[in-house]
Amino acid sequence: MSQFIEVAAAVVMARPRLEAFLRAPVALASAWPVDDWLGICEPWNDGALRRRYREELAGAVTECDGWIDGDHVGLLRGLDGLRIGSDEDSDSLTIDFDSRVDFQLPSLIWVFTALRGMAGFMAEDDTGLVTAIVDWDDASAVMHLGPNRSSFLDRTRDAALWARARDAEFDVRCAVSDAGVAPNGLAAEIVGRRLGR
């Protein structure tokens, strides 16, 4: 039986930095220490799942590395159901897609690796939030992005940052929605051009 991950990203990032990100090679999951991936094991309701993910983490990072090749545009090109929205006035960008999953943890790592690299291109007040919702647990994994930093958020431990990040995500989605972007928004144009669409 197939399983799925639903991915939603809301980002504030100026066009030149977005374009640089799109042209850049995708970093391997192992570019981040294994300890930086521990947060992907923790948000799930099922305790047995959390333990299994912690045990499998190093191998899952290695497995994910084998799936990564090329630049971010090439990665995006391979996604079915990719939806992109943007608002040029606020540099707001949304990226949403669904992915079928054959291997739970390596697929989760792949999803976050695909978008985690944005942090290396962010500057000043750029920010982002990436959420992965899975159909095998009622919880979701959430990563906060900022200039040269990315971290998984814990709803309890990071409550204040969680609330601010969710507010920012809401603002980004409102800006993109109000702009009436699809399919002619800035990000859609940039990615579409680079994807050859």
Short mmCIF file of C-alpha atoms in Angstrom, two decimals:
data_model
loop_
_atom_site.label_atom_id
_atom_site.label_comp_id
_atom_site.label_asym_id
_atom_site.label_seq_id
_atom_site.Cartn_x
_atom_site.Cartn_y
_atom_site.Cartn_z
CA MET A 1 0.00 0.00 0.00
CA SER A 2 1.40 3.40 -0.99
CA GLN A 3 1.96 6.08 1.60
CA PHE A 4 2.18 9.83 0.97
CA ILE A 5 3.85 12.94 2.28
CA GLU A 6 2.19 16.32 1.79
CA VAL A 7 4.72 19.17 1.77
CA ALA A 8 3.99 22.86 2.26
CA ALA A 9 6.61 25.62 2.33
CA ALA A 10 6.05 29.32 2.91
CA VAL A 11 9.12 31.47 2.39
CA VAL A 12 10.14 35.12 2.23
CA MET A 13 13.13 35.36 -0.11
CA ALA A 14 14.15 37.98 -2.68
CA ARG A 15 14.22 37.00 -6.34
CA PRO A 16 18.03 37.08 -6.84
CA ARG A 17 18.54 34.74 -3.91
CA LEU A 18 15.70 32.49 -5.07
CA GLU A 19 17.27 32.24 -8.51
CA ALA A 20 20.67 31.45 -6.98
CA PHE A 21 19.05 28.70 -4.90
CA LEU A 22 17.36 27.21 -7.97
CA ARG A 23 20.64 27.08 -9.91
CA ALA A 24 22.61 25.59 -7.02
CA PRO A 25 23.32 21.87 -6.69
CA VAL A 26 21.22 20.12 -4.08
CA ALA A 27 23.32 19.48 -0.98
CA LEU A 28 23.45 15.92 0.25
CA ALA A 29 21.52 15.14 3.42
CA SER A 30 24.86 14.22 4.99
CA ALA A 31 25.99 17.85 4.54
CA TRP A 32 24.21 18.34 7.89
CA PRO A 33 25.44 16.30 10.87
CA VAL A 34 23.22 13.37 11.82
CA ASP A 35 22.41 15.19 15.08
CA ASP A 36 20.83 18.00 12.98
CA TRP A 37 18.38 15.41 11.67
CA LEU A 38 17.28 14.13 15.11
CA GLY A 39 14.32 16.53 15.09
CA ILE A 40 12.76 14.60 12.22
CA CYS A 41 12.42 11.60 14.54
CA GLU A 42 10.58 13.34 17.36
CA PRO A 43 7.24 14.93 16.39
CA TRP A 44 5.34 11.70 15.80
CA ASN A 45 2.59 10.45 18.10
CA ASP A 46 3.61 6.80 17.82
CA GLY A 47 6.42 6.11 20.33
CA ALA A 48 7.52 2.96 18.49
CA LEU A 49 7.83 5.00 15.29
CA ARG A 50 10.00 7.60 17.06
CA ARG A 51 12.32 4.89 18.40
CA ARG A 52 12.55 3.16 15.01
CA TYR A 53 13.37 6.45 13.27
CA ARG A 54 16.16 7.20 15.78
CA GLU A 55 17.61 3.74 15.17
CA GLU A 56 17.37 4.08 11.38
CA LEU A 57 18.49 7.72 11.14
CA ALA A 58 22.13 7.34 10.04
CA GLY A 59 21.22 4.73 7.42
CA ALA A 60 18.29 6.82 6.20
CA VAL A 61 20.56 9.85 5.67
CA THR A 62 22.92 7.67 3.63
CA GLU A 63 19.99 6.24 1.64
CA CYS A 64 18.70 9.74 0.91
CA ASP A 65 22.15 10.83 -0.33
CA GLY A 66 21.90 8.18 -3.04
CA TRP A 67 18.72 9.80 -4.37
CA ILE A 68 20.16 13.31 -4.72
CA ASP A 69 21.77 14.51 -7.91
CA GLY A 70 21.77 17.78 -9.83
CA ASP A 71 20.38 21.19 -9.01
CA HIS A 72 17.17 22.31 -7.31
CA VAL A 73 15.47 22.99 -10.64
CA GLY A 74 16.07 19.40 -11.70
CA LEU A 75 14.72 18.20 -8.39
CA LEU A 76 11.59 20.32 -8.74
CA ARG A 77 11.16 19.18 -12.33
CA GLY A 78 10.72 15.62 -11.10
CA LEU A 79 7.87 16.44 -8.72
CA ASP A 80 4.32 15.60 -9.71
CA GLY A 81 1.66 18.04 -8.62
CA LEU A 82 4.08 20.87 -7.86
CA ARG A 83 2.20 24.08 -7.01
CA ILE A 84 4.07 27.37 -6.74
CA GLY A 85 2.73 30.77 -5.81
CA SER A 86 4.43 34.10 -5.24
CA ASP A 87 3.90 37.75 -4.50
CA GLU A 88 6.64 39.99 -5.91
CA ASP A 89 5.83 42.94 -3.64
CA SER A 90 6.49 41.02 -0.44
CA ASP A 91 9.00 38.47 -1.84
CA SER A 92 6.58 35.78 -0.62
CA LEU A 93 6.79 32.30 -2.06
CA THR A 94 4.80 29.12 -1.50
CA ILE A 95 5.80 25.67 -2.68
CA ASP A 96 3.42 22.75 -2.23
CA PHE A 97 3.62 19.17 -3.47
CA ASP A 98 2.66 15.61 -2.59
CA SER A 99 5.03 12.68 -2.85
CA ARG A 100 4.44 8.95 -2.81
CA VAL A 101 6.60 7.20 -0.23
CA ASP A 102 8.23 3.79 -0.49
CA PHE A 103 10.61 4.33 2.44
CA GLN A 104 9.27 6.53 5.24
CA LEU A 105 12.31 8.06 6.93
CA PRO A 106 14.59 8.46 3.88
CA SER A 107 11.66 10.09 2.05
CA LEU A 108 11.08 12.53 4.90
CA ILE A 109 14.78 13.39 4.93
CA TRP A 110 14.69 13.87 1.15
CA VAL A 111 11.74 16.28 1.40
CA PHE A 112 13.51 18.48 3.93
CA THR A 113 16.86 18.22 2.12
CA ALA A 114 15.17 19.50 -1.05
CA LEU A 115 14.12 22.74 0.66
CA ARG A 116 16.57 23.03 3.56
CA GLY A 117 19.24 24.33 1.19
CA MET A 118 17.30 27.60 0.86
CA ALA A 119 18.72 28.68 4.21
CA GLY A 120 22.15 29.04 2.64
CA PHE A 121 20.78 31.66 0.25
CA MET A 122 18.70 33.63 2.74
CA ALA A 123 19.75 37.02 4.06
CA GLU A 124 18.52 39.76 6.35
CA ASP A 125 14.87 39.13 7.23
CA ASP A 126 14.36 36.14 4.92
CA THR A 127 12.50 33.34 6.66
CA GLY A 128 10.71 30.13 5.86
CA LEU A 129 8.68 27.29 7.26
CA VAL A 130 8.51 23.81 5.74
CA THR A 131 5.85 21.36 6.94
CA ALA A 132 5.59 17.68 6.08
CA ILE A 133 2.32 15.92 6.83
CA VAL A 134 2.37 12.14 6.55
CA ASP A 135 -0.53 9.74 6.20
CA TRP A 136 0.94 7.17 8.61
CA ASP A 137 0.81 9.39 11.72
CA ASP A 138 -1.44 12.24 12.85
CA ALA A 139 1.46 14.62 13.55
CA SER A 140 3.66 16.65 11.21
CA ALA A 141 7.35 17.60 11.06
CA VAL A 142 8.11 21.32 10.84
CA MET A 143 11.39 23.00 9.93
CA HIS A 144 12.14 26.69 10.38
CA LEU A 145 14.53 28.33 7.89
CA GLY A 146 16.53 31.50 8.35
CA PRO A 147 19.79 32.93 6.99
CA ASN A 148 22.32 30.07 7.15
CA ARG A 149 20.29 28.13 9.69
CA SER A 150 17.58 25.51 9.73
CA SER A 151 16.06 23.60 12.60
CA PHE A 152 13.17 21.30 13.33
CA LEU A 153 10.63 22.85 15.68
CA ASP A 154 9.25 21.15 18.73
CA ARG A 155 5.74 22.38 19.50
CA THR A 156 6.42 22.47 23.26
CA ARG A 157 10.11 23.36 23.53
CA ASP A 158 9.97 25.97 20.73
CA ALA A 159 6.48 27.28 21.46
CA ALA A 160 7.31 30.98 20.97
CA LEU A 161 9.26 30.43 17.74
CA TRP A 162 6.55 28.01 16.57
CA ALA A 163 3.87 30.69 17.05
CA ARG A 164 5.93 33.38 15.25
CA ALA A 165 6.75 31.01 12.39
CA ARG A 166 3.09 30.03 11.99
CA ASP A 167 2.09 33.72 11.96
CA ALA A 168 4.70 34.40 9.28
CA GLU A 169 3.48 31.40 7.28
CA PHE A 170 -0.08 32.74 7.47
CA ASP A 171 1.10 36.17 6.26
CA VAL A 172 3.00 34.63 3.33
CA ARG A 173 0.03 32.51 2.27
CA CYS A 174 -2.30 35.52 2.51
CA ALA A 175 0.07 37.65 0.41
CA VAL A 176 0.36 34.95 -2.23
CA SER A 177 -3.39 34.33 -2.23
CA ASP A 178 -4.20 38.05 -2.43
CA ALA A 179 -1.78 38.46 -5.33
CA GLY A 180 -3.83 36.06 -7.44
CA VAL A 181 -0.59 34.52 -8.64
CA ALA A 182 -1.38 31.18 -10.16
CA PRO A 183 -0.02 30.53 -12.67
CA ASN A 184 1.59 33.90 -13.47
CA GLY A 185 3.38 34.68 -10.20
CA LEU A 186 7.03 35.56 -9.95
CA ALA A 187 8.12 32.22 -8.53
CA ALA A 188 6.01 30.33 -11.03
CA GLU A 189 7.67 32.35 -13.78
CA ILE A 190 11.17 31.77 -12.40
CA VAL A 191 10.71 28.09 -11.73
CA GLY A 192 8.65 27.58 -14.86
CA ARG A 193 11.35 29.17 -17.00
CA ARG A 194 14.09 27.15 -15.31
CA LEU A 195 11.97 24.01 -15.49
CA GLY A 196 11.25 24.61 -19.14
CA ARG A 197 7.49 24.89 -18.54
#
